PDB file of C-alpha atoms in Angstrom:
ATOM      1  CA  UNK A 207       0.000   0.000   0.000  1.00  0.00           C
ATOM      2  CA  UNK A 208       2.879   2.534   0.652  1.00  0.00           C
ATOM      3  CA  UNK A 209       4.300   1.571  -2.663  1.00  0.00           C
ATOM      4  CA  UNK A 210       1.110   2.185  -4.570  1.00  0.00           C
ATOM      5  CA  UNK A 211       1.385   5.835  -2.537  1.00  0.00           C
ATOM      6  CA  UNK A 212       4.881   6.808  -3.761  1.00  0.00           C
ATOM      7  CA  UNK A 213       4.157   6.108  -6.840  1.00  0.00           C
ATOM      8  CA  UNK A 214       1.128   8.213  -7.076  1.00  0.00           C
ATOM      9  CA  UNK A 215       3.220  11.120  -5.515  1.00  0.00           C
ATOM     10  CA  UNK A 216       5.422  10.538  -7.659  1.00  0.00           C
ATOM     11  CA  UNK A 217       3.711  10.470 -10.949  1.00  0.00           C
ATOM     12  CA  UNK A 218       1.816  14.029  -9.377  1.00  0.00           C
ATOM     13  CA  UNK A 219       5.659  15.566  -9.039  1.00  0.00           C
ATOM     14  CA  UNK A 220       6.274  14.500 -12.561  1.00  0.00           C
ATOM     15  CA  UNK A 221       2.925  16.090 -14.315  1.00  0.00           C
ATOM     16  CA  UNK A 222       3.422  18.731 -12.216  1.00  0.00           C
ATOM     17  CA  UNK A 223       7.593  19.758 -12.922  1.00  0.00           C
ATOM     18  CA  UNK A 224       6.337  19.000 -17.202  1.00  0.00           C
ATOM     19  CA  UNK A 225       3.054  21.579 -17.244  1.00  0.00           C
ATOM     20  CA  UNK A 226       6.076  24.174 -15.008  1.00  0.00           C
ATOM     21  CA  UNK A 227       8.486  23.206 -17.887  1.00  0.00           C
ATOM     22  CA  UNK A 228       6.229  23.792 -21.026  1.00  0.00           C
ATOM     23  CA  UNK A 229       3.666  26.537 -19.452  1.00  0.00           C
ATOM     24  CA  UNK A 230       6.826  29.453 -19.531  1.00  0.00           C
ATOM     25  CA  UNK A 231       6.570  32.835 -19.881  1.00  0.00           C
ATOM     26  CA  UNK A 232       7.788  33.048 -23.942  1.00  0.00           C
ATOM     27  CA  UNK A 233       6.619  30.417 -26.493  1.00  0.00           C
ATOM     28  CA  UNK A 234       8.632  28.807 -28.594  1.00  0.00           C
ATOM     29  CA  UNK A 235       8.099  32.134 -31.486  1.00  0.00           C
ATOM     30  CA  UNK A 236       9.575  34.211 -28.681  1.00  0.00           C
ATOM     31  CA  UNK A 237       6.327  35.888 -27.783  1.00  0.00           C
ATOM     32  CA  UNK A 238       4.956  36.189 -24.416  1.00  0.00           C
ATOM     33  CA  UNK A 239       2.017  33.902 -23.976  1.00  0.00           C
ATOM     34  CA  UNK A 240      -1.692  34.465 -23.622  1.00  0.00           C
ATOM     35  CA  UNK A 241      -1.689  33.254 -20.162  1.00  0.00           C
ATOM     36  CA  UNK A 242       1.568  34.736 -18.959  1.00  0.00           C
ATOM     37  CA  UNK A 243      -0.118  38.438 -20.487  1.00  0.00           C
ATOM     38  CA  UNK A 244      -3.532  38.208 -18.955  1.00  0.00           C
ATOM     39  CA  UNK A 245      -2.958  36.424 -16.370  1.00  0.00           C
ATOM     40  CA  UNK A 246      -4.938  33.768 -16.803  1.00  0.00           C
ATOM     41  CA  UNK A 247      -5.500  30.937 -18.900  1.00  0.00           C
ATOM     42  CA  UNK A 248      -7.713  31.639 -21.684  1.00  0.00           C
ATOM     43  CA  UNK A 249     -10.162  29.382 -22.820  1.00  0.00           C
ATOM     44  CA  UNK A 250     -11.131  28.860 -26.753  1.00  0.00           C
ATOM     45  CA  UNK A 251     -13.375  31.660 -27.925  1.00  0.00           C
ATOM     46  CA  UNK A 252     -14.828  31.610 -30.871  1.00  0.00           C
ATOM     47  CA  UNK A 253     -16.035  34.389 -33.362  1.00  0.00           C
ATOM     48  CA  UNK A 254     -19.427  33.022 -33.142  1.00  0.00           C
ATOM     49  CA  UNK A 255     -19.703  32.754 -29.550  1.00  0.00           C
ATOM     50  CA  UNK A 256     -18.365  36.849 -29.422  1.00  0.00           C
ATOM     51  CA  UNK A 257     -21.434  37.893 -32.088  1.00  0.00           C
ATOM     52  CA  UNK A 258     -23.903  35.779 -30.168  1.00  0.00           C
ATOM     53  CA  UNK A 259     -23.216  38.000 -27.042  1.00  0.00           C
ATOM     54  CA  UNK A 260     -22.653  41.235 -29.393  1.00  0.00           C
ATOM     55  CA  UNK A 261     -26.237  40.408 -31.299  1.00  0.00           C
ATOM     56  CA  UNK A 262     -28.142  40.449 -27.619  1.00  0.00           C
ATOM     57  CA  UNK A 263     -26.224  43.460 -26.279  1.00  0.00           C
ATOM     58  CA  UNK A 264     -25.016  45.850 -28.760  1.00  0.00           C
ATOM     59  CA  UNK A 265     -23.918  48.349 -27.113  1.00  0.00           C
ATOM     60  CA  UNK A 266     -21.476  46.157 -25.109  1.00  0.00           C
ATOM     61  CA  UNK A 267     -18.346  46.679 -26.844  1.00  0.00           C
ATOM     62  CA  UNK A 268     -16.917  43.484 -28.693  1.00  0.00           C
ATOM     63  CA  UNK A 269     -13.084  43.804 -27.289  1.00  0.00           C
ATOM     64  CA  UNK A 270     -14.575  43.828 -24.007  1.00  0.00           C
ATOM     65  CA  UNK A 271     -17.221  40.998 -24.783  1.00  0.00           C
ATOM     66  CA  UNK A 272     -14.089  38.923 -25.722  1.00  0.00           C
ATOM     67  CA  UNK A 273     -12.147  39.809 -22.799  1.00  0.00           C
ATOM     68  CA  UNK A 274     -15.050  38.198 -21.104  1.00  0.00           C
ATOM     69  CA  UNK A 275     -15.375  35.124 -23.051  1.00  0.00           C
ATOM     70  CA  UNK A 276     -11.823  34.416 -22.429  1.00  0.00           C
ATOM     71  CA  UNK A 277     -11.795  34.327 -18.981  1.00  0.00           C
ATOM     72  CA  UNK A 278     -15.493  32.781 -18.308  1.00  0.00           C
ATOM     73  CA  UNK A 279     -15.559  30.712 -21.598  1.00  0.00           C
ATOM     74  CA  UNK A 280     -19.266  30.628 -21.519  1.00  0.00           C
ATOM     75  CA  UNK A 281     -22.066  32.721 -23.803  1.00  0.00           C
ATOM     76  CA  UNK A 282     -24.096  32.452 -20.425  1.00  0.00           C
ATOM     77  CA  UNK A 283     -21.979  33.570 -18.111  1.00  0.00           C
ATOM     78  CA  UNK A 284     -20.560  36.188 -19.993  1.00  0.00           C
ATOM     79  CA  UNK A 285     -24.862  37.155 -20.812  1.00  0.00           C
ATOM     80  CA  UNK A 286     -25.406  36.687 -17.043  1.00  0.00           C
ATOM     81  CA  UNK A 287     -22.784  39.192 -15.941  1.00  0.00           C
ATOM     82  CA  UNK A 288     -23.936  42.190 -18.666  1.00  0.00           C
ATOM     83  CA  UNK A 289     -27.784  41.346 -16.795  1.00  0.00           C
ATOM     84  CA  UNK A 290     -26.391  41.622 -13.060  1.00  0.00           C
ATOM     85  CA  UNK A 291     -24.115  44.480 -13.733  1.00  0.00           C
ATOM     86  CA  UNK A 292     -25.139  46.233 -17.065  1.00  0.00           C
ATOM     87  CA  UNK A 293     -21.849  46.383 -18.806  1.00  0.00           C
ATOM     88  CA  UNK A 294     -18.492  44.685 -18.691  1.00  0.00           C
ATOM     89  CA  UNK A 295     -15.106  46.050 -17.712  1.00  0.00           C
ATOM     90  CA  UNK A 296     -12.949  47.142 -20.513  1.00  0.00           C
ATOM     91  CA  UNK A 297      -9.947  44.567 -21.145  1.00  0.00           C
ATOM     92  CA  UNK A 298      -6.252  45.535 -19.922  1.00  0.00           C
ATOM     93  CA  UNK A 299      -3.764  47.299 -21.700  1.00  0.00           C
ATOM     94  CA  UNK A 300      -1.872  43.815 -22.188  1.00  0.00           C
ATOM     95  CA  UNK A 301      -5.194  42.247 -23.898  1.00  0.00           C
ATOM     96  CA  UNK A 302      -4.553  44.446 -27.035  1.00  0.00           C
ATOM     97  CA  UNK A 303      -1.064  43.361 -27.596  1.00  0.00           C
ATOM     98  CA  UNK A 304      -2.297  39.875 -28.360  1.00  0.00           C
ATOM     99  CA  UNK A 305      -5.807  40.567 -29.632  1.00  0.00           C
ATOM    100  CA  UNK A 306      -5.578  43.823 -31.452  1.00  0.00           C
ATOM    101  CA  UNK A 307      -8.601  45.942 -31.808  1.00  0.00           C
ATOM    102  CA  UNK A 308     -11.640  45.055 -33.697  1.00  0.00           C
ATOM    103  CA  UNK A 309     -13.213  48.019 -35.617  1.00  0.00           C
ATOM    104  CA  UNK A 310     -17.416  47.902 -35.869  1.00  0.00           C
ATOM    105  CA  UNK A 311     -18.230  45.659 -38.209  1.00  0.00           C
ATOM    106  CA  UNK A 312     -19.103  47.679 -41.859  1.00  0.00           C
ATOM    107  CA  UNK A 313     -21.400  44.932 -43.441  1.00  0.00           C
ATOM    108  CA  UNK A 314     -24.053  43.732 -42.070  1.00  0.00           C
ATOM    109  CA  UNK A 315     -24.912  40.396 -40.414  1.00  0.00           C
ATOM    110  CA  UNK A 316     -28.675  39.137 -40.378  1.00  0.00           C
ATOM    111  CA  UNK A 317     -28.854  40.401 -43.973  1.00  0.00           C
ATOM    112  CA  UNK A 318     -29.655  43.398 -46.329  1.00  0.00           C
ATOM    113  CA  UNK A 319     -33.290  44.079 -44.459  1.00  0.00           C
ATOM    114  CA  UNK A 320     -31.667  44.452 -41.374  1.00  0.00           C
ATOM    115  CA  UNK A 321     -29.463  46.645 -42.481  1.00  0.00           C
ATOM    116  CA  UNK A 322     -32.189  48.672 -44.264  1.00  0.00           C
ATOM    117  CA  UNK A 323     -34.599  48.606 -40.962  1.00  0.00           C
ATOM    118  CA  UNK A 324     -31.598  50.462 -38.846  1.00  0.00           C
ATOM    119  CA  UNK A 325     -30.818  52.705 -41.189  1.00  0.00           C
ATOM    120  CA  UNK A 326     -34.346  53.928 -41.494  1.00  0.00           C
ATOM    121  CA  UNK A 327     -34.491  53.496 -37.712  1.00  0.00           C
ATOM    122  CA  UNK A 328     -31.865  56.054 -37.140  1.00  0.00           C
ATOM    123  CA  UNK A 329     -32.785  58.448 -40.180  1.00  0.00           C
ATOM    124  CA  UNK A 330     -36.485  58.255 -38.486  1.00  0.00           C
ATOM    125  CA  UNK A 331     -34.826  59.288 -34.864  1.00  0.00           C
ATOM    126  CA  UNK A 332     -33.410  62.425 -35.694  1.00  0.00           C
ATOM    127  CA  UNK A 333     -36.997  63.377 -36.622  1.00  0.00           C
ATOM    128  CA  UNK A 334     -38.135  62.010 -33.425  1.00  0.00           C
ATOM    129  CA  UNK A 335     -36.015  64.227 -31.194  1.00  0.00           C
ATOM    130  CA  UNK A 336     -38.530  66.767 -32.403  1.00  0.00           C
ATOM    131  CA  UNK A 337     -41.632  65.230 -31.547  1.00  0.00           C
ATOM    132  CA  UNK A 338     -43.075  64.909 -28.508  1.00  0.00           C
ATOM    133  CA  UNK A 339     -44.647  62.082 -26.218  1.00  0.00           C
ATOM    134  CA  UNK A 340     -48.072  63.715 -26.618  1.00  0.00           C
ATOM    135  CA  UNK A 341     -47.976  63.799 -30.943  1.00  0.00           C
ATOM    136  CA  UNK A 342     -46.148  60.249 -31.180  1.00  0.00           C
ATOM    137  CA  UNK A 343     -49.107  59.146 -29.097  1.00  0.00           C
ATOM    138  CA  UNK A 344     -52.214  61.484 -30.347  1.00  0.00           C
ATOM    139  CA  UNK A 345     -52.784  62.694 -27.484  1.00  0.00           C
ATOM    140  CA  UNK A 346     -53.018  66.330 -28.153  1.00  0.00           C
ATOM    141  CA  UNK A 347     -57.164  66.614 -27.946  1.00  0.00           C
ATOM    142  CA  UNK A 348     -56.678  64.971 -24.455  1.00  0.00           C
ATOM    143  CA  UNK A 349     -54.150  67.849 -22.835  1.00  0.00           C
ATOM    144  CA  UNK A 350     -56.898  70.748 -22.948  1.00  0.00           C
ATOM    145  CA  UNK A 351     -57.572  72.059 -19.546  1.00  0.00           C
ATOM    146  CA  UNK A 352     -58.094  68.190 -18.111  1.00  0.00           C
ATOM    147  CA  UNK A 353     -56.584  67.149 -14.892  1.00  0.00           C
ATOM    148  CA  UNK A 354     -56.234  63.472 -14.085  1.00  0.00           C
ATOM    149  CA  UNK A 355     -54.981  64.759 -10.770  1.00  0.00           C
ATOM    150  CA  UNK A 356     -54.346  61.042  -9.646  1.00  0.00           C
ATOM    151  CA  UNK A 357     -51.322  59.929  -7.251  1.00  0.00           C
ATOM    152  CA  UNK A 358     -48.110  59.322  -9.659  1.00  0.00           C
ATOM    153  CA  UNK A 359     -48.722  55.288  -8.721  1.00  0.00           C
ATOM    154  CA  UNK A 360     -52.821  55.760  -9.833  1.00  0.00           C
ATOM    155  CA  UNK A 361     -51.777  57.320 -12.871  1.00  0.00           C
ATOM    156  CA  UNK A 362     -51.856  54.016 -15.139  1.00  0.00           C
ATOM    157  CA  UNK A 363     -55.465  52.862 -13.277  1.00  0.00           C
ATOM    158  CA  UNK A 364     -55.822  49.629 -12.102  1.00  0.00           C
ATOM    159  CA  UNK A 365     -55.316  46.935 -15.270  1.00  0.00           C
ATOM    160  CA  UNK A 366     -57.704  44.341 -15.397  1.00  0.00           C
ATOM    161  CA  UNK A 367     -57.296  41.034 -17.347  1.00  0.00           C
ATOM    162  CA  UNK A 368     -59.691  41.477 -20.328  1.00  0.00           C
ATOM    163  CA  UNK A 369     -61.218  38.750 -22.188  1.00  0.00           C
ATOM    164  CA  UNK A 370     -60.094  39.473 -25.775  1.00  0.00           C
ATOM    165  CA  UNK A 371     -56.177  40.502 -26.840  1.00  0.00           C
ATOM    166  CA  UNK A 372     -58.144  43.841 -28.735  1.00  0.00           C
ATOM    167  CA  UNK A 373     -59.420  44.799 -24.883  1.00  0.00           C
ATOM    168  CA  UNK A 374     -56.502  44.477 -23.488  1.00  0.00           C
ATOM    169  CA  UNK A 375     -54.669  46.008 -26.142  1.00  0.00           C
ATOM    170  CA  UNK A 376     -57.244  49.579 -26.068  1.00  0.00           C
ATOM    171  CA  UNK A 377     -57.013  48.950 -22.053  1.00  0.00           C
ATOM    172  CA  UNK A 378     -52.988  49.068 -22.197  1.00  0.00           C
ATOM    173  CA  UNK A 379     -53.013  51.747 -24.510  1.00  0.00           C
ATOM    174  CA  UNK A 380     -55.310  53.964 -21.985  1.00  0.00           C
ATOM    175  CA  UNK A 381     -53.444  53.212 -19.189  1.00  0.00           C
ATOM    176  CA  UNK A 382     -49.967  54.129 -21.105  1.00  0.00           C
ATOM    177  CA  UNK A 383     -52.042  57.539 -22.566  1.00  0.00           C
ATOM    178  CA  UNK A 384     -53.305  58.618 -18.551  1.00  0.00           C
ATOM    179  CA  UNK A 385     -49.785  57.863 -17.634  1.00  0.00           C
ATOM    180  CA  UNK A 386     -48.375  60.245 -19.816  1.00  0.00           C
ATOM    181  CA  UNK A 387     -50.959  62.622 -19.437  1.00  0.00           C
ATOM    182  CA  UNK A 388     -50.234  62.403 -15.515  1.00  0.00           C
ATOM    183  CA  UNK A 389     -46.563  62.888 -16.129  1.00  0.00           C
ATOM    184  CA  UNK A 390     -46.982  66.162 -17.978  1.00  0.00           C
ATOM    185  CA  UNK A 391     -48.965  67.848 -15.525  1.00  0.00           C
ATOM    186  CA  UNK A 392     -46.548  66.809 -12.814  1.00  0.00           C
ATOM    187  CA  UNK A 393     -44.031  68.081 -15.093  1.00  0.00           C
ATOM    188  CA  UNK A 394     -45.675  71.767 -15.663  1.00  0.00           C
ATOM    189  CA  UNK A 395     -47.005  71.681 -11.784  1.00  0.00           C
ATOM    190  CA  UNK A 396     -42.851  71.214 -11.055  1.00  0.00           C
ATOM    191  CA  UNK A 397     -42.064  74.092 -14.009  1.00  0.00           C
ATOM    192  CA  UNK A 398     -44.727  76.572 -12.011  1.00  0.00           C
ATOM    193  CA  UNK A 399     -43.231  76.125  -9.096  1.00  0.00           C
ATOM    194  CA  UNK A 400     -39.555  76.877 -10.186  1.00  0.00           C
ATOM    195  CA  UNK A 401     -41.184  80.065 -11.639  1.00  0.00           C
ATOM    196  CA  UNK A 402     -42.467  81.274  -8.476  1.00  0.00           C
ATOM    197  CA  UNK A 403     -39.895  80.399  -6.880  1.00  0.00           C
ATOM    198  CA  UNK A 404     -37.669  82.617  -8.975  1.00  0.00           C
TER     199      UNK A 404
END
């Protein structure tokens, strides 16, 4: 039985003085390694897995997406993180002199209609900045002289479960149209005052 045991400590030394050997600061081209520059050992990332987690958050930058990926080596994880904390830290200086920066992608990747539906998205928002909650939402026969005068949390009404998806549709859209309505006389009650005030 101690036999079988120094040979299993043994064997453990051995594995363990080869990965010291082979795991060294420079590969054999001379250049640091991945894991001797980050600090870590990556795992296998591939270009897929970064525009799975660039498709669902966009505005997550993909250098830092990658970063991610290399460390976690999961698509969930690195989804789960952006949910909990709403971004992800921007890689280290060292990160960029193995993975140099990726520039935003020119052509587009679901397809021409895509490409098409955001850039009428973003012509159409310039025009938006213009308009107004009450004209996007016809609601400019409802602002003359009424008061809903309800609590900020009674503004939307109570929502009831209709029977038909149309009812519950015109019920949604009354409650979103009294909310508004609520929230610009809060915001002109808040405007007199400041005026007074001054």
């Amino acid at each position: 039985m101690g036999e079988v045991v120094n040979v299993l400590v043994a064997v453990a030394v051995v594995v363990l003085v080869v990965r010291w050997a082979t795991s060294g600061i420079k590969d054999s081209s001379g250049t640091p390694s991945a894991s001797a520059v980050l600090g870590f050992r990556p795992k296998n990332v591939t270009p897929e897995m970064v525009e799975t987690v660039h498709g669902m958050f966009p505005d997550i930058p993909s250098d830092n997406v990658r970063y991610d990926l290399l460390r976690t080596g999961s698509v969930q994880l690195t989804s789960n993180k952006i949910l909990e904390r709403g971004f992800l830290p921007a890689p280290p200086p060292a990160y960029y002199t193995i993975y140099p920066r990726t520039a935003a992608p020119t052509a587009p990747r679901q397809g021409a209609n895509l490409a098409s539906d955001s850039n009428a998205a973003a012509g159409s928002s310039k025009s938006k900045k213009s308009q107004n909650l009450l004209t996007r939402y016809n609601l400019e026969g409802r602002t003359s002289g009424t008061s809903i005068g309800a609590a900020p949390e009674e503004a939307g009404g109570k929502s009831v479960w209709e029977d038909s998806a149309e009812k519950r549709e015109a019920a949604l859209r009354e409650r979103k149209a009294r909310m508004i309505l609520a929230a610009r006389e809060r915001l002109l009650a808040q405007q007199a005052k400041e005026k007074e005030a001054a």
